mmCIF file of C-alpha atoms in Angstrom:
data_model
loop_
_atom_site.group_PDB
_atom_site.id
_atom_site.type_symbol
_atom_site.label_atom_id
_atom_site.label_comp_id
_atom_site.label_asym_id
_atom_site.label_seq_id
_atom_site.Cartn_x
_atom_site.Cartn_y
_atom_site.Cartn_z
ATOM 1 C CA MET I 24 -0.065 0.064 0.066
ATOM 2 C CA ILE I 25 2.713 2.419 0.683
ATOM 3 C CA ASN I 26 4.577 1.821 -2.499
ATOM 4 C CA GLN I 27 1.611 2.128 -4.685
ATOM 5 C CA THR I 28 0.477 5.541 -2.935
ATOM 6 C CA TYR I 29 4.460 6.531 -3.473
ATOM 7 C CA GLU I 30 4.405 5.533 -6.875
ATOM 8 C CA LYS I 31 1.116 7.100 -7.384
ATOM 9 C CA LEU I 32 2.364 10.402 -6.002
ATOM 10 C CA LEU I 33 5.258 10.322 -8.289
ATOM 11 C CA SER I 34 2.874 9.756 -11.219
ATOM 12 C CA LEU I 35 1.367 12.719 -10.688
ATOM 13 C CA LYS I 36 4.626 14.724 -10.455
ATOM 14 C CA LEU I 37 4.093 15.512 -6.674
ATOM 15 C CA HIS I 38 7.974 14.331 -6.037
ATOM 16 C CA LYS I 39 8.388 16.212 -2.833
ATOM 17 C CA MET I 40 5.146 14.921 -1.436
ATOM 18 C CA ALA I 41 6.235 11.408 -2.285
ATOM 19 C CA GLU I 42 9.516 11.742 -0.306
ATOM 20 C CA ILE I 43 8.144 13.128 2.669
ATOM 21 C CA TYR I 44 5.088 10.725 2.532
ATOM 22 C CA LYS I 45 7.907 7.745 2.528
ATOM 23 C CA GLU I 46 9.640 9.870 5.364
ATOM 24 C CA GLN I 47 6.257 9.846 7.436
ATOM 25 C CA CYS I 48 5.645 6.395 7.181
ATOM 26 C CA ASN I 49 9.058 5.239 8.665
ATOM 27 C CA SER I 50 9.051 7.909 11.379
ATOM 28 C CA GLN I 51 7.507 7.587 14.820
ATOM 29 C CA ALA I 52 7.434 11.211 15.153
ATOM 30 C CA PHE I 53 5.211 11.705 12.147
ATOM 31 C CA LYS I 54 2.838 8.984 13.053
ATOM 32 C CA GLU I 55 2.049 11.094 16.553
ATOM 33 C CA LEU I 56 0.699 13.839 14.142
ATOM 34 C CA SER I 57 -2.698 13.806 13.024
ATOM 35 C CA PHE I 58 -3.682 13.096 9.255
ATOM 36 C CA ASP I 59 -4.660 16.653 8.710
ATOM 37 C CA GLU I 60 -1.014 17.861 10.210
ATOM 38 C CA ARG I 61 0.542 15.226 8.069
ATOM 39 C CA LEU I 62 -1.373 16.173 5.224
ATOM 40 C CA ALA I 63 -0.584 19.714 5.380
ATOM 41 C CA PHE I 64 3.215 19.367 6.081
ATOM 42 C CA MET I 65 3.376 17.298 2.797
ATOM 43 C CA VAL I 66 1.291 20.001 0.727
ATOM 44 C CA ASP I 67 3.409 22.987 2.181
ATOM 45 C CA GLU I 68 6.669 20.828 1.436
ATOM 46 C CA GLU I 69 5.652 20.272 -1.992
ATOM 47 C CA VAL I 70 4.383 24.092 -2.809
ATOM 48 C CA ASN I 71 7.697 25.221 -1.293
ATOM 49 C CA ASP I 72 9.805 22.648 -3.586
ATOM 50 C CA LYS I 73 7.748 23.917 -6.621
ATOM 51 C CA TYR I 74 8.280 27.553 -6.042
ATOM 52 C CA ASN I 75 12.233 26.806 -5.420
ATOM 53 C CA ASN I 76 12.502 25.093 -8.416
ATOM 54 C CA LEU I 77 10.470 27.845 -10.516
ATOM 55 C CA VAL I 78 12.700 30.351 -8.816
ATOM 56 C CA THR I 79 15.899 28.743 -9.656
ATOM 57 C CA GLY I 80 14.568 28.082 -13.354
ATOM 58 C CA ILE I 81 13.597 31.875 -13.929
ATOM 59 C CA GLN I 82 17.035 33.019 -12.389
ATOM 60 C CA ARG I 83 18.905 30.493 -14.439
ATOM 61 C CA ARG I 84 17.215 31.549 -17.841
ATOM 62 C CA SER I 85 17.583 35.241 -16.653
ATOM 63 C CA LYS I 86 21.377 35.228 -17.205
ATOM 64 C CA ILE I 87 21.665 37.760 -14.617
ATOM 65 C CA LYS I 88 25.685 38.465 -14.231
ATOM 66 C CA MET I 89 25.786 38.211 -10.462
ATOM 67 C CA MET I 90 23.672 35.209 -9.296
ATOM 68 C CA ASN I 91 24.656 35.883 -5.640
ATOM 69 C CA ALA I 92 23.734 39.742 -5.472
ATOM 70 C CA THR I 93 21.305 40.817 -3.013
ATOM 71 C CA LEU I 94 19.700 44.112 -1.921
ATOM 72 C CA GLU I 95 20.673 43.371 1.555
ATOM 73 C CA ASP I 96 24.366 43.199 1.111
ATOM 74 C CA ILE I 97 24.285 46.457 -0.577
ATOM 75 C CA GLN I 98 27.412 48.616 0.817
ATOM 76 C CA TYR I 99 26.240 52.095 2.187
ATOM 77 C CA TYR I 100 29.415 53.688 2.199
ATOM 78 C CA PRO I 101 29.053 57.435 3.110
ATOM 79 C CA ASP I 102 30.774 58.721 -0.401
ATOM 80 C CA ARG I 103 28.442 56.534 -2.489
ATOM 81 C CA GLU I 104 25.579 58.701 -1.162
ATOM 82 C CA LEU I 105 23.147 55.762 -1.921
ATOM 83 C CA ASP I 106 19.247 56.506 -0.964
ATOM 84 C CA LYS I 107 18.631 53.348 1.444
ATOM 85 C CA GLU I 108 14.982 54.174 1.613
ATOM 86 C CA LEU I 109 14.644 54.044 -2.047
ATOM 87 C CA ILE I 110 16.427 50.496 -2.577
ATOM 88 C CA MET I 111 14.326 49.271 0.271
ATOM 89 C CA LYS I 112 11.227 50.168 -1.746
ATOM 90 C CA LEU I 113 12.505 48.743 -4.801
ATOM 91 C CA SER I 114 13.203 45.515 -2.520
ATOM 92 C CA THR I 115 9.311 44.890 -2.122
ATOM 93 C CA CYS I 116 9.068 44.969 -5.971
ATOM 94 C CA SER I 117 5.995 46.845 -6.407
ATOM 95 C CA TYR I 118 7.757 48.805 -8.916
ATOM 96 C CA ILE I 119 7.335 46.010 -11.417
ATOM 97 C CA ASP I 120 3.804 45.854 -11.156
ATOM 98 C CA ASP I 121 3.473 49.486 -11.648
ATOM 99 C CA HIS I 122 5.771 49.260 -14.742
ATOM 100 C CA ILE I 123 8.349 51.807 -13.425
ATOM 101 C CA ASN I 124 11.849 51.707 -14.631
ATOM 102 C CA VAL I 125 15.105 51.770 -12.605
ATOM 103 C CA ILE I 126 17.997 53.695 -13.732
ATOM 104 C CA VAL I 127 21.295 53.260 -12.139
ATOM 105 C CA ILE I 128 24.030 55.368 -12.635
ATOM 106 C CA GLY I 129 27.812 55.327 -11.677
ATOM 107 C CA ALA I 130 31.562 55.348 -12.701
ATOM 108 C CA THR I 131 33.539 52.250 -13.762
ATOM 109 C CA GLY I 132 33.878 49.967 -10.911
ATOM 110 C CA SER I 133 31.340 51.776 -8.711
ATOM 111 C CA GLY I 134 28.969 48.506 -8.493
ATOM 112 C CA LYS I 135 26.252 49.476 -10.874
ATOM 113 C CA THR I 136 26.236 45.730 -12.499
ATOM 114 C CA TYR I 137 25.998 44.541 -8.607
ATOM 115 C CA ILE I 138 22.787 46.865 -7.738
ATOM 116 C CA VAL I 139 21.120 45.797 -10.989
ATOM 117 C CA SER I 140 21.753 42.278 -10.442
ATOM 118 C CA ALA I 141 20.591 42.253 -7.049
ATOM 119 C CA LEU I 142 17.215 44.198 -8.233
ATOM 120 C CA GLY I 143 16.943 41.315 -10.819
ATOM 121 C CA ASN I 144 17.549 38.310 -8.407
ATOM 122 C CA ALA I 145 14.945 40.076 -6.187
ATOM 123 C CA ALA I 146 12.534 39.714 -8.930
ATOM 124 C CA CYS I 147 13.200 36.230 -9.705
ATOM 125 C CA LYS I 148 12.170 35.424 -5.868
ATOM 126 C CA LYS I 149 8.942 37.028 -6.693
ATOM 127 C CA ALA I 150 8.753 34.650 -9.791
ATOM 128 C CA LYS I 151 9.030 37.485 -12.303
ATOM 129 C CA VAL I 152 10.500 36.799 -15.749
ATOM 130 C CA VAL I 153 13.582 38.734 -15.843
ATOM 131 C CA LYS I 154 16.309 38.833 -18.504
ATOM 132 C CA TYR I 155 19.894 40.309 -18.105
ATOM 133 C CA ILE I 156 22.029 41.377 -21.287
ATOM 134 C CA ARG I 157 24.922 44.074 -22.168
ATOM 135 C CA LEU I 158 23.727 46.552 -24.714
ATOM 136 C CA PRO I 159 26.375 46.062 -26.944
ATOM 137 C CA ASP I 160 25.358 42.064 -26.958
ATOM 138 C CA LEU I 161 21.918 43.153 -27.118
ATOM 139 C CA LEU I 162 22.197 45.442 -30.420
ATOM 140 C CA PHE I 163 24.468 42.206 -31.903
ATOM 141 C CA GLU I 164 21.832 39.666 -31.273
ATOM 142 C CA LEU I 165 19.190 42.052 -33.112
ATOM 143 C CA ASP I 166 21.972 42.763 -36.051
ATOM 144 C CA GLN I 167 22.152 39.057 -36.482
ATOM 145 C CA ALA I 168 18.536 38.371 -36.296
ATOM 146 C CA ARG I 169 17.684 40.842 -38.892
ATOM 147 C CA ARG I 170 20.540 39.048 -41.058
ATOM 148 C CA ASN I 171 18.670 35.787 -40.364
ATOM 149 C CA GLY I 172 15.457 36.805 -40.926
ATOM 150 C CA LYS I 173 14.357 36.570 -37.261
ATOM 151 C CA TYR I 174 14.461 40.234 -36.016
ATOM 152 C CA LYS I 175 10.923 40.216 -34.906
ATOM 153 C CA PRO I 176 10.918 36.735 -32.740
ATOM 154 C CA LYS I 177 14.118 38.019 -31.283
ATOM 155 C CA LEU I 178 12.492 41.708 -30.342
ATOM 156 C CA ARG I 179 9.702 39.796 -28.797
ATOM 157 C CA LEU I 180 11.956 37.691 -26.780
ATOM 158 C CA TYR I 181 13.253 40.731 -25.035
ATOM 159 C CA ALA I 182 10.036 42.905 -25.251
ATOM 160 C CA ARG I 183 7.973 40.254 -23.388
ATOM 161 C CA ALA I 184 10.336 39.839 -20.411
ATOM 162 C CA GLU I 185 8.632 41.527 -17.191
ATOM 163 C CA VAL I 186 11.834 42.848 -16.217
ATOM 164 C CA LEU I 187 14.822 43.579 -18.755
ATOM 165 C CA ILE I 188 18.046 44.396 -17.391
ATOM 166 C CA ILE I 189 20.209 46.368 -19.929
ATOM 167 C CA ASP I 190 23.961 46.952 -18.577
ATOM 168 C CA GLU I 191 26.483 48.989 -19.873
ATOM 169 C CA PHE I 192 23.934 51.364 -21.730
ATOM 170 C CA LEU I 193 24.919 53.939 -24.534
ATOM 171 C CA LEU I 194 28.453 54.071 -23.591
ATOM 172 C CA ASN I 195 29.331 54.969 -26.885
ATOM 173 C CA PRO I 196 27.692 56.590 -29.977
ATOM 174 C CA THR I 197 25.066 54.462 -32.103
ATOM 175 C CA THR I 198 24.223 54.267 -35.505
ATOM 176 C CA GLN I 199 20.789 55.013 -36.989
ATOM 177 C CA GLU I 200 19.857 51.351 -37.320
ATOM 178 C CA GLN I 201 20.807 50.753 -33.381
ATOM 179 C CA GLN I 202 18.919 53.707 -32.464
ATOM 180 C CA GLY I 203 15.763 52.193 -34.344
ATOM 181 C CA ASP I 204 16.331 48.996 -32.769
ATOM 182 C CA ILE I 205 16.285 50.665 -29.189
ATOM 183 C CA LEU I 206 13.465 52.701 -29.746
ATOM 184 C CA GLU I 207 11.579 49.771 -31.156
ATOM 185 C CA LEU I 208 12.094 47.476 -28.188
ATOM 186 C CA LEU I 209 11.388 50.207 -25.575
ATOM 187 C CA GLU I 210 8.201 51.154 -27.485
ATOM 188 C CA LEU I 211 6.960 47.075 -27.220
ATOM 189 C CA ARG I 212 7.868 47.578 -23.572
ATOM 190 C CA TYR I 213 6.409 50.965 -22.852
ATOM 191 C CA ASP I 214 4.065 51.233 -19.842
ATOM 192 C CA SER I 215 3.539 47.482 -19.869
ATOM 193 C CA HIS I 216 6.866 46.324 -18.400
ATOM 194 C CA THR I 217 9.979 47.234 -16.301
ATOM 195 C CA THR I 218 13.260 47.943 -17.709
ATOM 196 C CA ILE I 219 16.413 48.382 -15.555
ATOM 197 C CA ILE I 220 19.265 50.082 -17.111
ATOM 198 C CA ALA I 221 22.903 50.644 -15.817
ATOM 199 C CA SER I 222 25.029 53.296 -17.494
ATOM 200 C CA GLN I 223 28.072 55.394 -16.576
ATOM 201 C CA PHE I 224 26.132 58.570 -18.192
ATOM 202 C CA THR I 225 23.192 60.165 -17.260
ATOM 203 C CA PRO I 226 20.203 60.727 -19.956
ATOM 204 C CA ASP I 227 22.058 64.211 -21.248
ATOM 205 C CA GLY I 228 24.877 61.691 -22.067
ATOM 206 C CA TRP I 229 22.642 59.073 -23.904
ATOM 207 C CA HIS I 230 20.977 61.896 -25.834
ATOM 208 C CA LYS I 231 24.217 62.722 -27.362
ATOM 209 C CA ASN I 232 25.163 58.811 -28.019
ATOM 210 C CA LEU I 233 21.748 58.489 -29.841
ATOM 211 C CA GLY I 234 22.740 61.212 -32.345
ATOM 212 C CA GLY I 235 20.912 63.920 -30.570
ATOM 213 C CA GLY I 236 17.610 64.273 -32.559
ATOM 214 C CA ALA I 237 14.106 63.139 -32.515
ATOM 215 C CA ILE I 238 14.777 59.515 -31.935
ATOM 216 C CA ALA I 239 16.899 60.179 -29.208
ATOM 217 C CA ASP I 240 14.308 62.479 -27.711
ATOM 218 C CA ALA I 241 11.831 59.440 -28.019
ATOM 219 C CA ILE I 242 14.060 57.148 -26.503
ATOM 220 C CA LEU I 243 14.603 59.137 -23.444
ATOM 221 C CA ASP I 244 11.086 59.740 -23.185
ATOM 222 C CA ARG I 245 10.240 55.910 -22.962
ATOM 223 C CA ILE I 246 12.579 55.641 -20.352
ATOM 224 C CA VAL I 247 12.945 58.736 -17.891
ATOM 225 C CA THR I 248 9.515 59.564 -18.031
ATOM 226 C CA SER I 249 8.276 56.766 -15.605
ATOM 227 C CA SER I 250 11.683 55.736 -13.434
ATOM 228 C CA TYR I 251 13.398 55.603 -10.368
ATOM 229 C CA THR I 252 17.091 56.804 -10.373
ATOM 230 C CA ILE I 253 19.862 55.670 -8.133
ATOM 231 C CA HIS I 254 23.052 57.919 -8.618
ATOM 232 C CA ILE I 255 26.138 56.378 -6.899
ATOM 233 C CA LYS I 256 28.524 59.113 -6.289
ATOM 234 C CA GLY I 257 31.970 58.950 -5.207
ATOM 235 C CA ASP I 258 35.195 58.060 -6.855
ATOM 236 C CA LYS I 259 35.791 54.494 -4.470
ATOM 237 C CA SER I 260 35.932 51.455 -6.875
ATOM 238 C CA MET I 261 33.975 48.514 -5.244
ATOM 239 C CA ARG I 262 36.066 46.082 -6.920
ATOM 240 C CA ILE I 263 39.150 47.362 -5.542
ATOM 241 C CA GLN I 264 37.062 47.760 -2.186
ATOM 242 C CA LYS I 265 35.916 44.188 -1.969
ATOM 243 C CA ARG I 266 39.828 43.114 -2.656
ATOM 244 C CA VAL I 267 40.741 45.000 -0.012
ATOM 245 C CA ASN I 268 38.403 43.651 2.495
ATOM 246 C CA LYS I 269 39.165 40.056 1.721
ATOM 247 C CA LYS I 270 43.000 40.850 2.405
ATOM 248 C CA MET I 271 42.105 42.252 5.783
ATOM 249 C CA PRO I 272 42.975 40.078 8.822
ATOM 250 C CA LEU I 273 40.343 39.336 11.297
ATOM 251 C CA TRP I 274 41.743 41.511 14.049
ATOM 252 C CA SER I 275 41.607 44.402 11.530
ATOM 253 C CA ASN I 276 37.975 45.056 12.567
ATOM 254 C CA LEU I 277 38.932 45.151 16.668
#
């Protein structure tokens, strides 16, 4: 009877429930619980297992650069002048449901990629579909897709993501074709999905690298109009700071 029930649970793809059921049958501690308590425990474990598998899959497919980055581990050094209240607000992920963008600006090594990765990981834990990509890679993929006759499907792939993280945004001047690609993507996402952008430049710098014309105006309008901005100040490189911290002996904090 035990084996039959176990196999039936497996056939229903209730793998965690099957595992817990077998464990319950072989444990005196579980036998002292009521049927409802044992059932509730099995159901909770199955739900948690499916949720964890879902989040793991979403995170793996997101290709977030820093999978271990968390908002809780962000360093609030005084010279960075980070808005902790805003970051804590973003940790709830309510901005995603409201389709608000996030712009993270800072110098090279300031920790921009860590922050956008942490935001992405937090979104994954809420079971939001997230995709991370550098702008140069995105533009290259769209160009290759255009040449292969697969431009629209590739565009839709990034347009449908609930959260699209674009790193290294507009660090260099763009061609008219690239400007058109950026506008097309942002138009498809406008007011329906959240875009998170990391860049060394403020929107004024983006405008210049977008040619400074009407297309540049249209692109900025679709990003900046509804967005939160995290501006990382200071000239301290977080990469150097992390290396220094790793080399510090334990007694250095005494």
